Amino acid sequence: MEDGDRVAQAVALLAGRPGQAGGIVQAALPQASARARRHLLDVADRLSCEESSPSYATALAVGNPELVNRASRALRRCSTEAIPALRSALEGATASAETRVAQELALLAPPVAVEALVPRLDVASAARRLGLRQAIAQAAKDPAAGAALRAQLVDDRLPERARVDLLRALGPRVVAFPAEASVALQRVLAERSFRARYLALGPAVHLAAKDPRAAAFVAEALT
């Protein structure tokens, strides 16, 4: 598949095999050359969104900027039909690929992104958590994500690391969920972890005007 000319000749043949071409394209993309990848996406462009979305999600994860932009446009064109492919692409993705996929999911389906991304915050990699927080912050801009965010904030099964990073991801928007964010903050503080308490200071400052316990925590930290 590294020979771009051969791939170009195969485009018409693959596109004429509905139900099979999508899987072939998706499997070939990670190992293909940059030129071959462009031709492989030519095939995907001729397929239905249901069949092509996994290929576009894979291109988003493995491609260069040109390929990423092309895949991103196609995924947004497919809209909700692309959601399953994006969720699948998160599994096993590198930190940089995970960030790109997470951002697309946050734009296409904010509530789904919150449900899928918040549990993934429980990882040691600071780079991965940063990318996930950015995507969650993007999703949080959409009011449609409100119910999903409230559910995650009060979920007592959420690990400490994920809970504190969810609060951090919300930034100033944490005040839109005062009751739920207060519950999450108190659970973080109850762990007595220096790291968690230090990272919780930012969210606590935002919540202090609406939550006396958050205000007390900030005052204690300052003194």
Coordinates of N, CA and C in Angstrom, one line a residue:
M1 N 0.8 -1.2 0.0 CA 0.0 0.0 0.0 C 0.8 1.3 0.0
E2 N 2.2 1.1 0.0 CA 3.0 2.3 0.0 C 3.1 2.9 -1.4
D3 N 2.8 2.3 -2.4 CA 2.9 2.8 -3.8 C 1.6 3.6 -4.1
G4 N 1.7 4.9 -4.1 CA 0.6 5.8 -4.3 C -0.1 5.5 -5.6
D5 N 0.6 5.2 -6.7 CA 0.0 5.0 -8.0 C -0.9 3.8 -7.9
R6 N -0.4 2.7 -7.3 CA -1.2 1.5 -7.2 C -2.4 1.7 -6.4
V7 N -2.3 2.5 -5.3 CA -3.5 2.8 -4.5 C -4.5 3.6 -5.3
A8 N -4.0 4.6 -6.1 CA -4.9 5.4 -6.9 C -5.7 4.5 -7.9
Q9 N -5.1 3.5 -8.5 CA -5.8 2.6 -9.4 C -6.8 1.7 -8.6
A10 N -6.5 1.5 -7.4 CA -7.4 0.6 -6.6 C -8.6 1.4 -6.0
V11 N -8.6 2.7 -6.1 CA -9.7 3.5 -5.5 C -11.1 3.1 -6.1
A12 N -11.2 3.0 -7.4 CA -12.5 2.7 -8.0 C -12.9 1.3 -7.7
L13 N -12.0 0.4 -7.6 CA -12.3 -1.0 -7.3 C -12.8 -1.1 -5.8
L14 N -12.1 -0.5 -4.9 CA -12.5 -0.5 -3.5 C -13.9 0.1 -3.3
A15 N -14.1 1.3 -3.9 CA -15.3 2.1 -3.7 C -16.5 1.3 -4.3
G16 N -16.2 0.4 -5.2 CA -17.3 -0.4 -5.7 C -17.6 -1.7 -4.9
R17 N -17.1 -1.8 -3.7 CA -17.3 -2.9 -2.9 C -17.9 -2.5 -1.5
P18 N -19.1 -2.0 -1.5 CA -19.8 -1.5 -0.3 C -19.8 -2.6 0.7
G19 N -19.6 -2.2 2.0 CA -19.6 -3.2 3.0 C -18.2 -3.8 3.3
Q20 N -17.3 -3.7 2.4 CA -16.0 -4.3 2.5 C -14.9 -3.2 2.4
A21 N -15.1 -2.2 1.6 CA -14.1 -1.1 1.4 C -13.7 -0.4 2.7
G22 N -14.7 -0.1 3.5 CA -14.4 0.6 4.7 C -13.4 -0.1 5.6
G23 N -13.6 -1.3 5.8 CA -12.7 -2.1 6.7 C -11.3 -2.2 6.1
I24 N -11.2 -2.3 4.8 CA -9.9 -2.4 4.1 C -9.1 -1.1 4.2
V25 N -9.9 0.0 4.0 CA -9.2 1.3 4.1 C -8.7 1.6 5.6
Q26 N -9.6 1.3 6.6 CA -9.2 1.5 7.9 C -8.0 0.7 8.3
A27 N -7.9 -0.5 7.9 CA -6.8 -1.4 8.3 C -5.5 -1.0 7.6
A28 N -5.6 -0.4 6.4 CA -4.4 0.0 5.7 C -3.8 1.3 6.1
L29 N -4.7 2.2 6.7 CA -4.2 3.6 7.0 C -3.0 3.7 7.9
P30 N -2.9 3.0 9.0 CA -1.8 3.2 9.9 C -0.4 2.9 9.3
Q31 N -0.3 1.9 8.4 CA 1.0 1.5 7.8 C 1.2 2.2 6.5
A32 N 0.2 2.9 5.9 CA 0.4 3.4 4.5 C 1.3 4.7 4.6
S33 N 1.8 5.0 3.4 CA 2.6 6.2 3.3 C 1.7 7.4 3.2
A34 N 2.2 8.6 3.3 CA 1.4 9.9 3.3 C 0.6 9.9 2.0
R35 N 1.2 9.6 0.9 CA 0.6 9.7 -0.4 C -0.6 8.6 -0.5
A36 N -0.2 7.5 0.0 CA -1.2 6.4 -0.1 C -2.4 6.7 0.8
R37 N -2.2 7.3 2.0 CA -3.3 7.7 2.9 C -4.2 8.6 2.2
R38 N -3.7 9.6 1.4 CA -4.6 10.5 0.7 C -5.5 9.7 -0.2
H39 N -5.0 8.8 -0.9 CA -5.8 8.0 -1.9 C -6.8 7.1 -1.1
L40 N -6.3 6.6 0.0 CA -7.3 5.8 0.8 C -8.5 6.6 1.3
L41 N -8.2 7.8 1.6 CA -9.4 8.7 2.0 C -10.2 9.0 0.8
D42 N -9.7 9.0 -0.4 CA -10.5 9.2 -1.6 C -11.6 8.1 -1.6
V43 N -11.2 6.9 -1.2 CA -12.1 5.8 -1.2 C -13.2 6.0 -0.1
A44 N -12.7 6.4 1.1 CA -13.6 6.7 2.2 C -14.7 7.8 1.8
D45 N -14.2 8.8 1.0 CA -15.1 9.8 0.6 C -16.3 9.3 -0.3
R46 N -16.2 8.2 -0.9 CA -17.2 7.6 -1.7 C -18.2 6.7 -0.9
L47 N -17.9 6.5 0.3 CA -18.7 5.5 1.1 C -19.7 6.2 2.0
S48 N -20.6 5.5 2.5 CA -21.6 6.1 3.5 C -20.9 6.5 4.7
C49 N -21.5 7.3 5.5 CA -20.9 7.7 6.8 C -20.7 6.6 7.7
E50 N -21.7 5.7 7.7 CA -21.6 4.5 8.6 C -20.3 3.7 8.3
E51 N -20.0 3.5 7.0 CA -18.9 2.7 6.7 C -17.5 3.5 6.7
S52 N -17.6 4.8 6.4 CA -16.4 5.6 6.3 C -15.9 6.2 7.6
S53 N -16.8 6.4 8.6 CA -16.4 7.1 9.8 C -15.3 6.4 10.6
P54 N -15.2 5.0 10.7 CA -14.0 4.4 11.3 C -12.7 4.8 10.6
S55 N -12.7 4.9 9.3 CA -11.5 5.2 8.6 C -11.1 6.7 8.9
Y56 N -12.1 7.6 8.9 CA -11.8 9.0 9.2 C -11.3 9.1 10.7
A57 N -11.9 8.4 11.6 CA -11.4 8.4 13.0 C -10.0 7.9 13.1
T58 N -9.7 6.8 12.3 CA -8.3 6.3 12.3 C -7.3 7.3 11.7
A59 N -7.7 8.0 10.6 CA -6.9 9.0 10.0 C -6.7 10.2 11.0
L60 N -7.7 10.5 11.8 CA -7.5 11.6 12.7 C -6.4 11.2 13.8
A61 N -6.4 9.9 14.1 CA -5.4 9.5 15.1 C -4.0 9.3 14.5
V62 N -3.8 8.9 13.3 CA -2.5 8.6 12.8 C -2.0 9.6 11.8
G63 N -2.8 10.5 11.3 CA -2.4 11.3 10.2 C -1.5 12.6 10.5
N64 N -1.0 13.2 9.4 CA -0.3 14.4 9.5 C -1.4 15.6 9.5
P65 N -1.0 16.8 9.7 CA -2.0 17.9 9.8 C -3.0 17.9 8.6
E66 N -2.5 17.7 7.4 CA -3.4 17.8 6.2 C -4.4 16.7 6.3
L67 N -4.0 15.5 6.7 CA -4.9 14.4 6.8 C -5.9 14.6 7.9
V68 N -5.4 15.1 9.0 CA -6.2 15.3 10.2 C -7.3 16.3 9.9
N69 N -7.0 17.4 9.2 CA -8.0 18.4 8.8 C -9.1 17.8 7.9
R70 N -8.6 17.0 6.9 CA -9.6 16.3 6.0 C -10.5 15.4 6.8
A71 N -9.9 14.6 7.7 CA -10.7 13.6 8.4 C -11.7 14.4 9.4
S72 N -11.2 15.5 9.9 CA -12.1 16.3 10.8 C -13.3 16.8 10.1
R73 N -13.1 17.4 8.9 CA -14.2 17.9 8.1 C -15.2 16.8 7.8
A74 N -14.7 15.6 7.4 CA -15.6 14.5 7.1 C -16.4 14.0 8.3
L75 N -15.7 13.9 9.4 CA -16.4 13.5 10.6 C -17.5 14.5 11.0
R76 N -17.2 15.8 10.9 CA -18.3 16.7 11.2 C -19.4 16.7 10.2
R77 N -19.1 16.4 9.0 CA -20.1 16.2 8.0 C -21.0 15.0 8.3
C78 N -20.4 14.0 8.8 CA -21.2 12.8 9.2 C -21.9 13.0 10.5
S79 N -21.5 13.9 11.3 CA -22.2 14.3 12.6 C -22.4 13.1 13.5
T80 N -23.6 12.9 14.0 CA -23.9 11.8 15.0 C -23.5 10.4 14.5
E81 N -23.5 10.2 13.2 CA -23.1 8.9 12.7 C -21.7 8.5 13.0
A82 N -20.9 9.6 13.3 CA -19.5 9.3 13.5 C -19.2 9.0 15.0
I83 N -20.1 9.2 15.9 CA -19.9 9.1 17.3 C -19.3 7.7 17.7
P84 N -19.9 6.6 17.2 CA -19.4 5.3 17.6 C -17.9 5.1 17.2
A85 N -17.6 5.6 16.0 CA -16.2 5.4 15.5 C -15.2 6.2 16.3
L86 N -15.6 7.4 16.8 CA -14.7 8.2 17.6 C -14.5 7.6 19.0
R87 N -15.6 7.1 19.5 CA -15.5 6.4 20.8 C -14.5 5.2 20.7
S88 N -14.7 4.5 19.6 CA -13.8 3.3 19.4 C -12.3 3.7 19.3
A89 N -12.1 4.9 18.6 CA -10.8 5.3 18.3 C -10.0 5.8 19.6
L90 N -10.8 6.1 20.6 CA -10.1 6.5 21.9 C -9.3 5.3 22.5
E91 N -9.8 4.1 22.3 CA -9.2 2.9 22.9 C -7.8 2.7 22.3
G92 N -6.8 2.7 23.1 CA -5.4 2.4 22.7 C -4.7 3.5 22.0
A93 N -5.3 4.7 22.0 CA -4.7 5.8 21.3 C -3.6 6.4 22.0
T94 N -2.6 6.9 21.3 CA -1.5 7.6 22.0 C -2.0 8.9 22.6
A95 N -1.2 9.6 23.4 CA -1.7 10.8 24.1 C -2.1 11.9 23.1
S96 N -1.3 12.1 22.0 CA -1.6 13.1 21.0 C -2.9 12.7 20.2
A97 N -2.9 11.5 19.8 CA -4.1 11.0 19.1 C -5.4 11.1 19.9
E98 N -5.3 10.7 21.2 CA -6.4 10.7 22.1 C -6.9 12.2 22.2
T99 N -6.1 13.1 22.3 CA -6.5 14.5 22.4 C -7.3 14.9 21.1
R100 N -6.8 14.6 19.9 CA -7.5 15.0 18.7 C -8.8 14.3 18.6
V101 N -8.9 13.0 18.9 CA -10.2 12.3 18.9 C -11.1 12.9 19.9
A102 N -10.6 13.1 21.1 CA -11.5 13.7 22.2 C -12.0 15.0 21.8
Q103 N -11.2 15.9 21.2 CA -11.7 17.2 20.8 C -12.8 17.1 19.8
E104 N -12.7 16.2 18.8 CA -13.8 16.0 17.8 C -15.0 15.5 18.5
L105 N -14.9 14.5 19.4 CA -16.1 14.0 20.1 C -16.7 15.1 20.9
A106 N -15.9 16.0 21.5 CA -16.5 17.0 22.3 C -17.3 18.0 21.5
L107 N -16.9 18.2 20.2 CA -17.6 19.1 19.3 C -18.8 18.5 18.8
L108 N -18.8 17.2 18.4 CA -19.9 16.5 17.8 C -21.0 16.1 18.8
A109 N -20.6 15.7 20.0 CA -21.5 15.2 20.9 C -21.1 15.5 22.3
P110 N -21.3 16.7 22.8 CA -20.8 17.1 24.2 C -21.2 16.1 25.3
P111 N -22.5 15.7 25.4 CA -22.8 14.8 26.5 C -22.1 13.5 26.4
V112 N -22.0 12.9 25.2 CA -21.3 11.7 25.0 C -19.8 11.8 25.4
A113 N -19.2 13.0 25.0 CA -17.8 13.2 25.3 C -17.6 13.2 26.8
V114 N -18.5 13.9 27.6 CA -18.3 13.9 29.0 C -18.3 12.5 29.6
E115 N -19.3 11.7 29.2 CA -19.4 10.4 29.7 C -18.2 9.5 29.3
A116 N -17.7 9.7 28.1 CA -16.6 8.9 27.7 C -15.2 9.3 28.2
L117 N -15.0 10.7 28.4 CA -13.7 11.2 28.7 C -13.4 11.3 30.2
V118 N -14.4 11.7 31.0 CA -14.1 11.9 32.4 C -13.5 10.7 33.1
P119 N -14.0 9.4 32.9 CA -13.3 8.3 33.5 C -11.9 8.1 33.0
R120 N -11.6 8.6 31.8 CA -10.2 8.4 31.3 C -9.2 9.4 32.0
L121 N -9.7 10.3 32.8 CA -8.8 11.2 33.5 C -8.0 10.5 34.6
D122 N -8.4 9.3 34.9 CA -7.7 8.6 36.0 C -6.4 7.9 35.4
V123 N -5.5 8.7 34.9 CA -4.3 8.1 34.3 C -3.1 8.9 34.9
A124 N -1.9 8.3 34.9 CA -0.7 9.0 35.5 C -0.2 10.0 34.5
S125 N -0.3 9.9 33.2 CA 0.3 10.8 32.3 C -0.3 12.2 32.3
A126 N 0.5 13.2 32.7 CA 0.0 14.6 32.7 C -0.4 15.1 31.4
A127 N 0.3 14.6 30.3 CA 0.0 15.0 28.9 C -1.4 14.5 28.5
R128 N -1.7 13.3 28.9 CA -3.0 12.8 28.5 C -4.1 13.5 29.3
R129 N -3.9 13.8 30.6 CA -4.9 14.4 31.4 C -5.1 15.9 30.9
L130 N -4.1 16.5 30.5 CA -4.2 17.9 29.9 C -5.1 17.9 28.7
G131 N -4.8 16.9 27.7 CA -5.6 16.9 26.5 C -7.1 16.5 26.8
L132 N -7.3 15.7 27.8 CA -8.7 15.3 28.1 C -9.4 16.5 28.8
R133 N -8.7 17.2 29.7 CA -9.3 18.4 30.3 C -9.7 19.4 29.3
Q134 N -8.9 19.6 28.3 CA -9.2 20.6 27.2 C -10.4 20.2 26.5
A135 N -10.6 18.9 26.2 CA -11.7 18.4 25.5 C -13.0 18.5 26.3
I136 N -12.9 18.2 27.6 CA -14.0 18.3 28.5 C -14.4 19.7 28.6
A137 N -13.4 20.6 28.7 CA -13.8 22.1 28.8 C -14.5 22.5 27.5
Q138 N -14.1 22.0 26.4 CA -14.9 22.3 25.1 C -16.3 21.8 25.2
A139 N -16.5 20.5 25.7 CA -17.8 20.0 25.8 C -18.7 20.8 26.8
A140 N -18.0 21.3 27.8 CA -18.8 22.0 28.9 C -19.3 23.3 28.4
K141 N -18.9 23.8 27.3 CA -19.4 25.1 26.7 C -20.8 24.9 26.2
D142 N -21.2 23.6 25.9 CA -22.5 23.4 25.4 C -23.5 23.1 26.5
P143 N -24.6 23.8 26.6 CA -25.5 23.5 27.7 C -26.1 22.1 27.7
A144 N -26.0 21.4 26.5 CA -26.5 20.1 26.4 C -25.7 19.1 27.3
A145 N -24.5 19.5 27.6 CA -23.6 18.6 28.4 C -23.9 18.8 29.9
G146 N -24.8 19.7 30.3 CA -25.0 19.9 31.7 C -25.4 18.7 32.5
A147 N -26.3 17.9 32.1 CA -26.8 16.8 32.8 C -25.7 15.8 33.0
A148 N -24.9 15.5 31.9 CA -23.8 14.6 32.0 C -22.7 15.1 33.0
L149 N -22.4 16.4 33.0 CA -21.4 16.9 33.9 C -21.9 16.8 35.4
R150 N -23.2 17.1 35.6 CA -23.7 16.9 37.0 C -23.6 15.5 37.5
A151 N -23.9 14.6 36.6 CA -23.9 13.2 37.0 C -22.4 12.7 37.3
Q152 N -21.5 13.2 36.6 CA -20.1 12.8 36.8 C -19.6 13.5 38.1
L153 N -20.0 14.7 38.4 CA -19.5 15.4 39.6 C -19.9 14.7 40.8
V154 N -21.1 14.1 40.8 CA -21.6 13.5 42.1 C -21.4 12.0 42.1
D155 N -20.8 11.4 41.1 CA -20.5 10.0 41.0 C -19.5 9.6 42.0
D156 N -19.9 8.8 43.1 CA -19.0 8.5 44.1 C -18.0 7.4 43.7
R157 N -18.2 6.8 42.5 CA -17.3 5.8 42.0 C -16.1 6.4 41.3
L158 N -16.1 7.7 41.0 CA -15.1 8.3 40.2 C -13.8 8.4 41.1
P159 N -12.7 8.0 40.6 CA -11.4 8.0 41.3 C -11.0 9.5 41.6
E160 N -10.3 9.7 42.7 CA -9.9 11.0 43.1 C -9.2 11.8 42.0
R161 N -8.3 11.1 41.3 CA -7.5 11.9 40.3 C -8.5 12.4 39.2
A162 N -9.4 11.6 38.8 CA -10.4 12.0 37.8 C -11.3 13.0 38.3
R163 N -11.7 12.9 39.6 CA -12.6 13.9 40.1 C -12.0 15.3 40.2
V164 N -10.8 15.4 40.7 CA -10.1 16.7 40.8 C -9.8 17.3 39.4
D165 N -9.5 16.4 38.5 CA -9.2 17.0 37.1 C -10.5 17.4 36.4
L166 N -11.6 16.7 36.8 CA -12.9 17.2 36.2 C -13.2 18.6 36.7
L167 N -13.0 18.9 38.0 CA -13.2 20.2 38.6 C -12.3 21.2 37.9
R168 N -11.1 20.8 37.7 CA -10.1 21.7 37.0 C -10.5 22.0 35.6
A169 N -11.0 21.0 34.9 CA -11.4 21.1 33.5 C -12.6 22.2 33.3
L170 N -13.4 22.2 34.3 CA -14.6 23.1 34.3 C -14.1 24.6 34.4
G171 N -13.0 24.8 35.1 CA -12.6 26.2 35.3 C -13.6 27.1 35.9
P172 N -13.8 28.3 35.4 CA -14.8 29.2 35.9 C -16.2 28.7 35.8
R173 N -16.4 27.8 34.8 CA -17.8 27.2 34.6 C -18.2 26.3 35.7
V174 N -17.4 26.0 36.7 CA -17.7 25.2 37.8 C -18.9 25.8 38.6
V175 N -19.0 27.2 38.5 CA -20.0 27.8 39.3 C -21.4 27.6 38.7
A176 N -21.5 27.0 37.5 CA -22.8 26.7 36.9 C -23.4 25.4 37.6
F177 N -22.6 24.7 38.3 CA -23.0 23.5 39.0 C -22.6 23.6 40.5
P178 N -23.1 24.6 41.2 CA -22.7 24.8 42.6 C -22.9 23.6 43.5
A179 N -24.1 23.0 43.5 CA -24.4 21.9 44.4 C -23.5 20.7 44.1
E180 N -23.5 20.3 42.8 CA -22.7 19.1 42.4 C -21.2 19.3 42.5
A181 N -20.7 20.5 42.2 CA -19.3 20.8 42.3 C -18.9 20.8 43.8
S182 N -19.8 21.3 44.6 CA -19.5 21.3 46.1 C -19.3 19.9 46.6
V183 N -20.2 19.0 46.2 CA -20.1 17.6 46.6 C -18.8 17.0 46.1
A184 N -18.4 17.3 44.8 CA -17.1 16.7 44.3 C -15.9 17.3 45.1
L185 N -16.0 18.6 45.4 CA -14.9 19.2 46.1 C -14.7 18.6 47.5
Q186 N -15.8 18.5 48.2 CA -15.7 17.9 49.5 C -15.2 16.5 49.5
R187 N -15.5 15.7 48.5 CA -15.0 14.4 48.4 C -13.5 14.4 48.1
V188 N -13.0 15.3 47.3 CA -11.6 15.5 47.1 C -10.9 15.9 48.4
L189 N -11.4 16.8 49.1 CA -10.8 17.3 50.3 C -10.8 16.2 51.4
A190 N -11.8 15.3 51.4 CA -11.8 14.3 52.4 C -10.7 13.3 52.3
E191 N -10.1 13.2 51.1 CA -9.1 12.2 50.8 C -7.8 12.6 51.5
R192 N -7.7 13.9 51.9 CA -6.5 14.4 52.7 C -5.2 14.3 51.9
S193 N -5.3 14.2 50.6 CA -4.1 14.1 49.7 C -3.6 15.5 49.5
F194 N -2.3 15.7 49.7 CA -1.7 17.1 49.5 C -1.9 17.5 48.1
R195 N -1.6 16.5 47.2 CA -1.7 16.8 45.7 C -3.1 17.2 45.3
A196 N -4.0 16.4 45.8 CA -5.4 16.7 45.4 C -5.9 18.0 46.0
R197 N -5.5 18.3 47.3 CA -6.0 19.5 47.9 C -5.3 20.8 47.2
Y198 N -4.1 20.6 46.8 CA -3.4 21.7 46.1 C -4.1 22.0 44.8
L199 N -4.4 20.9 44.0 CA -5.0 21.1 42.7 C -6.4 21.6 42.8
A200 N -7.1 21.3 44.0 CA -8.5 21.7 44.2 C -8.6 23.2 44.5
L201 N -7.5 23.8 44.8 CA -7.6 25.3 45.2 C -8.2 26.1 44.1
G202 N -7.8 25.8 42.8 CA -8.4 26.6 41.7 C -9.9 26.5 41.7
P203 N -10.5 25.3 41.6 CA -11.9 25.2 41.6 C -12.5 25.8 42.9
A204 N -11.9 25.6 44.0 CA -12.4 26.2 45.3 C -12.5 27.7 45.2
V205 N -11.5 28.3 44.6 CA -11.6 29.8 44.5 C -12.8 30.2 43.7
H206 N -13.1 29.5 42.6 CA -14.3 29.8 41.8 C -15.6 29.6 42.6
L207 N -15.6 28.6 43.4 CA -16.8 28.2 44.2 C -17.0 29.0 45.5
A208 N -16.0 29.7 45.9 CA -16.0 30.3 47.2 C -17.2 31.2 47.4
A209 N -17.6 31.9 46.4 CA -18.6 32.9 46.6 C -20.0 32.2 46.8
K210 N -20.1 31.0 46.4 CA -21.4 30.2 46.5 C -21.4 29.1 47.5
D211 N -20.2 28.8 48.0 CA -20.0 27.6 48.9 C -19.2 28.0 50.1
P212 N -19.8 28.1 51.3 CA -19.0 28.5 52.5 C -17.8 27.6 52.8
R213 N -18.1 26.3 52.5 CA -17.0 25.3 52.8 C -15.8 25.5 51.9
A214 N -16.1 25.8 50.6 CA -15.0 26.1 49.7 C -14.3 27.4 50.1
A215 N -15.0 28.4 50.6 CA -14.4 29.6 51.0 C -13.5 29.3 52.2
A216 N -14.0 28.5 53.2 CA -13.2 28.2 54.3 C -11.9 27.4 54.0
F217 N -12.0 26.5 53.0 CA -10.8 25.8 52.5 C -9.8 26.8 51.9
V218 N -10.2 27.7 51.1 CA -9.3 28.7 50.5 C -8.7 29.5 51.6
A219 N -9.5 30.0 52.6 CA -8.9 30.8 53.7 C -7.9 30.0 54.5
E220 N -8.2 28.8 54.8 CA -7.2 27.9 55.5 C -5.9 27.8 54.8
A221 N -6.1 27.6 53.4 CA -4.9 27.4 52.6 C -4.0 28.7 52.6
L222 N -4.7 29.8 52.6 CA -3.9 31.1 52.6 C -3.2 31.4 53.9
T223 N -3.7 30.8 55.0 CA -3.1 31.1 56.3 C -2.3 30.0 56.8

